[in-house]
Coordinates of C-alpha atoms in Angstrom, one line a residue:
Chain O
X14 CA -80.9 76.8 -34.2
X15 CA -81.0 75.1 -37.2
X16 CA -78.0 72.5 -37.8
X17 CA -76.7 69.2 -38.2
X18 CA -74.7 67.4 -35.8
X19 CA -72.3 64.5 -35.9
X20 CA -70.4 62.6 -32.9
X21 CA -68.0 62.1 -32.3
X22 CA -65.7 64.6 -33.7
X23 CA -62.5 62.4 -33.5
X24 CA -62.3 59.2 -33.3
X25 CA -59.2 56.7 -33.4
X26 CA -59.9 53.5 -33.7
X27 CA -58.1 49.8 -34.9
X28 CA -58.3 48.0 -37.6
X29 CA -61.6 45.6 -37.4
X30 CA -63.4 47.4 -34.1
X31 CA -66.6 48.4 -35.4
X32 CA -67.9 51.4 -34.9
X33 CA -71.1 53.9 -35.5
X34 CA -71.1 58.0 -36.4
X35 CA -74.3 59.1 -35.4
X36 CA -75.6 62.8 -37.5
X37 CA -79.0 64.3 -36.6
X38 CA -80.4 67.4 -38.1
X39 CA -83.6 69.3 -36.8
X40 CA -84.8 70.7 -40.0
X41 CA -86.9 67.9 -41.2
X42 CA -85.0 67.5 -44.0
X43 CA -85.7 64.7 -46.3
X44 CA -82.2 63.7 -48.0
X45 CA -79.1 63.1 -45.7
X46 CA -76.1 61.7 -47.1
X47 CA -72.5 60.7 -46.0
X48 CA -69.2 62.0 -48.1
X49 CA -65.8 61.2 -47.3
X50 CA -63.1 64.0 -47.7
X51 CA -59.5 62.7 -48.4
X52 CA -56.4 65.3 -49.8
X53 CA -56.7 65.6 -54.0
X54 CA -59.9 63.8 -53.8
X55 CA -62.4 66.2 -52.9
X56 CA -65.9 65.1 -51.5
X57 CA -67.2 61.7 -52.0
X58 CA -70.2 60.5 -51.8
X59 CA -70.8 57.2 -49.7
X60 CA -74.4 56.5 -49.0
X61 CA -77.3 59.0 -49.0
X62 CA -81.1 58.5 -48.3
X63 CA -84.5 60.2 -50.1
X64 CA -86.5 59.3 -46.8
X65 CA -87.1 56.9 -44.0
X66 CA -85.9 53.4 -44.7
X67 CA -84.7 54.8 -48.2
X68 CA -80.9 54.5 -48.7
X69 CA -78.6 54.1 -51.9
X70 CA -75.0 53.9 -52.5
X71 CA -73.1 56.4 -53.2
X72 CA -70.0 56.4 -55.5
X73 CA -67.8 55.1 -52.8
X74 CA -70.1 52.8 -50.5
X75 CA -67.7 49.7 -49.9
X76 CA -67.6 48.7 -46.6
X77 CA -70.1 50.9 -44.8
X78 CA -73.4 50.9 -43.8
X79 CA -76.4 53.3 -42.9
X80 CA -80.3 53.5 -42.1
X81 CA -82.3 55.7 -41.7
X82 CA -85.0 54.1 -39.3
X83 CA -86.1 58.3 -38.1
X84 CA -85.9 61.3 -40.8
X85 CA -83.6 63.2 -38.1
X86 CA -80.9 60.6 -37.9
X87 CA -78.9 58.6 -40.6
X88 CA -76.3 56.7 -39.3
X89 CA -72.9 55.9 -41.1
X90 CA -71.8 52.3 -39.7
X91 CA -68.3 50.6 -40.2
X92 CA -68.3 47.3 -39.3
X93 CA -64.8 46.2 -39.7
X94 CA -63.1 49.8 -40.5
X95 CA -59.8 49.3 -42.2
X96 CA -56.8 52.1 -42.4
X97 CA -57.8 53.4 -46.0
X98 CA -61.1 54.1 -44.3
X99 CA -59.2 57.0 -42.3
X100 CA -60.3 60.3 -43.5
X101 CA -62.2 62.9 -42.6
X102 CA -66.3 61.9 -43.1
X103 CA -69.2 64.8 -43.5
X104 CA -72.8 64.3 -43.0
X105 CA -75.3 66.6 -45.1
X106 CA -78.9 66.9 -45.8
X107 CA -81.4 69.2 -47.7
X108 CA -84.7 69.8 -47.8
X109 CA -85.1 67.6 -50.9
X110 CA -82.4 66.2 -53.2
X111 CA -81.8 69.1 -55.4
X112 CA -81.7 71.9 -52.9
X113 CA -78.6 73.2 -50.7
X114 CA -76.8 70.9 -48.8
X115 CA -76.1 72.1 -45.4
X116 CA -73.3 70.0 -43.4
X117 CA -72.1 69.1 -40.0
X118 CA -68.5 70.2 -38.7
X119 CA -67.1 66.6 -39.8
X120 CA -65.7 63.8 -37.5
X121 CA -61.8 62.8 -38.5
X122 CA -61.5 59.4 -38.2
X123 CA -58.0 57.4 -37.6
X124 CA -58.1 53.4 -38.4
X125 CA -54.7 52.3 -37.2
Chain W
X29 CA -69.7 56.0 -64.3
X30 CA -70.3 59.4 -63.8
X31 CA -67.6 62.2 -63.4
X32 CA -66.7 65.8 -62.3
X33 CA -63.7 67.2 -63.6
X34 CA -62.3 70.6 -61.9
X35 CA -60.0 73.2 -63.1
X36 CA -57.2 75.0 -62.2
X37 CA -56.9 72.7 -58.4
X38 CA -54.8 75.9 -57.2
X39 CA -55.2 79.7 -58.1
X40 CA -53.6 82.7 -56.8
X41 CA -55.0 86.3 -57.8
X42 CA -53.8 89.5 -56.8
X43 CA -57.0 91.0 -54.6
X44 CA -59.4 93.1 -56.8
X45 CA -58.8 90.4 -59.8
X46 CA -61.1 87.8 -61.1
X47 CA -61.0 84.2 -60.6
X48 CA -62.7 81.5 -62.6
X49 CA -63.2 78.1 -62.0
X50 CA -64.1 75.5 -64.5
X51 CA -66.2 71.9 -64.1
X52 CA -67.0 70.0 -66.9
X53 CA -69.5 66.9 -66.3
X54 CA -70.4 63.6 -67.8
X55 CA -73.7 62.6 -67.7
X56 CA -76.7 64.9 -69.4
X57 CA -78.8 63.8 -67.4
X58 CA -77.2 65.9 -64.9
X59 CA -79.7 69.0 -63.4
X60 CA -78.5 70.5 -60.4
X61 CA -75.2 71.8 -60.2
X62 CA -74.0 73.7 -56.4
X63 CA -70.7 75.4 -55.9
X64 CA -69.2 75.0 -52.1
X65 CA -66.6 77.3 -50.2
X66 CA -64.9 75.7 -47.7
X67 CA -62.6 77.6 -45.4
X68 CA -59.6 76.1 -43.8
X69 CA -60.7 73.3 -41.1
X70 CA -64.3 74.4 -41.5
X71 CA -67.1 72.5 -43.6
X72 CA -68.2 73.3 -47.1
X73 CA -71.0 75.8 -47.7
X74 CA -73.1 76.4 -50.5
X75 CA -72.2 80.0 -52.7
X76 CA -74.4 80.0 -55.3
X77 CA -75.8 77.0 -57.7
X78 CA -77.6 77.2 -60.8
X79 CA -80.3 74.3 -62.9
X80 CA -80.6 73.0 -66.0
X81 CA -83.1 75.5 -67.1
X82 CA -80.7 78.2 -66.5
X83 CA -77.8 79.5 -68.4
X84 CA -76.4 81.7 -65.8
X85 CA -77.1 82.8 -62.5
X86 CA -75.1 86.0 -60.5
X87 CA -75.4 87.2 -56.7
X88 CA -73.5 90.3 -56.2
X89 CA -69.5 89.3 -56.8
X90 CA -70.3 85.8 -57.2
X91 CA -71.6 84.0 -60.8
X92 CA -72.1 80.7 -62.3
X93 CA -72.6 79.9 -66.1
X94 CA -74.0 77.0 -67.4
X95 CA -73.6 75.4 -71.1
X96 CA -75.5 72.2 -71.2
X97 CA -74.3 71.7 -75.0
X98 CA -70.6 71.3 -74.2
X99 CA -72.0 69.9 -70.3
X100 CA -69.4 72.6 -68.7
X101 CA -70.4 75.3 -66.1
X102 CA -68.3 77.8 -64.3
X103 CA -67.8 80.1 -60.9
X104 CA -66.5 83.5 -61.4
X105 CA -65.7 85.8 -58.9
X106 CA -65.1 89.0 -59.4
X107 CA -63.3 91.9 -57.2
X108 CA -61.5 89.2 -55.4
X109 CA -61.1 89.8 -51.7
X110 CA -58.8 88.2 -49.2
X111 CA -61.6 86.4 -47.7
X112 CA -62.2 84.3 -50.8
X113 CA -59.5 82.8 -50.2
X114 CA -60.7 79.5 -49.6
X115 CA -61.3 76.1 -51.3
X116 CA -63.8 76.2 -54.1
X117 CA -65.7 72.8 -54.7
X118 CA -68.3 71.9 -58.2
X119 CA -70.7 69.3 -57.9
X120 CA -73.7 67.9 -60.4
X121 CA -76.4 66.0 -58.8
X122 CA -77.3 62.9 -61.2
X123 CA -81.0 63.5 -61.6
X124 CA -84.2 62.1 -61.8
X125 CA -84.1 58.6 -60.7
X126 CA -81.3 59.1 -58.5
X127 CA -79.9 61.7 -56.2
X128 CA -76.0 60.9 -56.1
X129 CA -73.9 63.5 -55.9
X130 CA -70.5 63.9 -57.6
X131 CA -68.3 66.6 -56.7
X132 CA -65.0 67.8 -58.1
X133 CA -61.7 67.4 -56.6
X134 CA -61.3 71.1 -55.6
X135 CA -59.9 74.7 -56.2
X136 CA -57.5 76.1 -53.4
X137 CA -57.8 79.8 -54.3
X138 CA -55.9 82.3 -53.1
X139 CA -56.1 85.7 -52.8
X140 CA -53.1 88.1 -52.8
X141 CA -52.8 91.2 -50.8

């Protein structure tokens, strides 16, 4: 079945404990890209990648990280997560840039 | 920088009505432009999208219009059921040279039995 996966689901967390959300996707897609989904703010974009070792920031890319070392996988990294980083984060990719977007079911995160 | 603005953020019809949503855009350079439905505690998934070489595009009850001149572009449903009820996000991809994504800030739309 064709999908796109994320773990964990939920997470809680504290303030500074870094932390990784993994998101794989089996159709060889080439872009993949991280949003972040907050009430009255709709999506927003964080970080997304063209291809292997290719990443750029997004509109909102302060204080996370990715890479993309596989085309499957593409990583979203917080290193010192902080509250206003709780919210509920997608992963997406598509077969190139301009093509649909299919997502994974989301992981809510909760930086206390 | 680049923007997305979305109109009405909430819209109630009675079922059988229309319901149109409106995005308007910043940057002309702007060629991609997806419309996502996403259900309550689900994740978005594409409707319908339309290009830049395109003025409007239509799959059954579901449309999009495009005017690159005033850089605006539109959903319209029509013969609004209850499971449309749902909320409806725009996006524009900022293209070539880039492949950001900026979408708008949503459209809860309900549909009224």
């Amino acid at each position: 079945e064709a999908q796109v996966t994320q773990n964990p689901r939920y997470l809680i967390t504290v303030t500074g404990k870094k932390l990784t959300v993994t998101c794989s996707q089996n159709m060889n897609h080439e872009y993949m890209s991280w949003y972040r989904q907050d009430p009255g703010l709709g999506l927003r974009q964080i970080y997304y990648s063209m291809n292997v070792e290719v990443t750029d920031k997004g509109d909102v890319p302060e204080g996370y990280k990715v890479s993309r070392k596989e085309k499957r996988n593409f990583p979203l990294i917080l290193e010192s997560p902080s509250p206003n980083q709780t919210s509920l984060y997608f992963c997406a990719s598509s077969l190139d840039g301009v093509q649909e977007q299919f997502f994974g079911p989301g992981t809510r995160l909760t930086v206390l | 920088g680049e923007n997305v603005e979305q109109h009405p953020s909430t819209l109630s019809v009675q079922e059988g009505d229309s319901a149109v949503i409106k995005c308007t855009y910043s940057d002309s350079a702007s060629n991609y432009f997806p419309w996502y439905k996403q259900e309550l505690g689900k994740r978005p998934q594409l409707i319908i999208d339309i290009r830049s070489n395109v003025g409007e595009k239509k799959d059954q009850r579901i449309a999009v219009t495009l005017n690159k001149t005033a850089k605006h572009f539109s959903l319209h449903i029509t013969e609004t059921q209850p499971e449309d009820s749902a909320v409806y996000f725009c996006a524009a991809s900022i293209n070539p040279g880039t492949y950001k994504y900026i979408f708008g800030t949503g459209t809860r739309l309900k549909v009224l039995a």
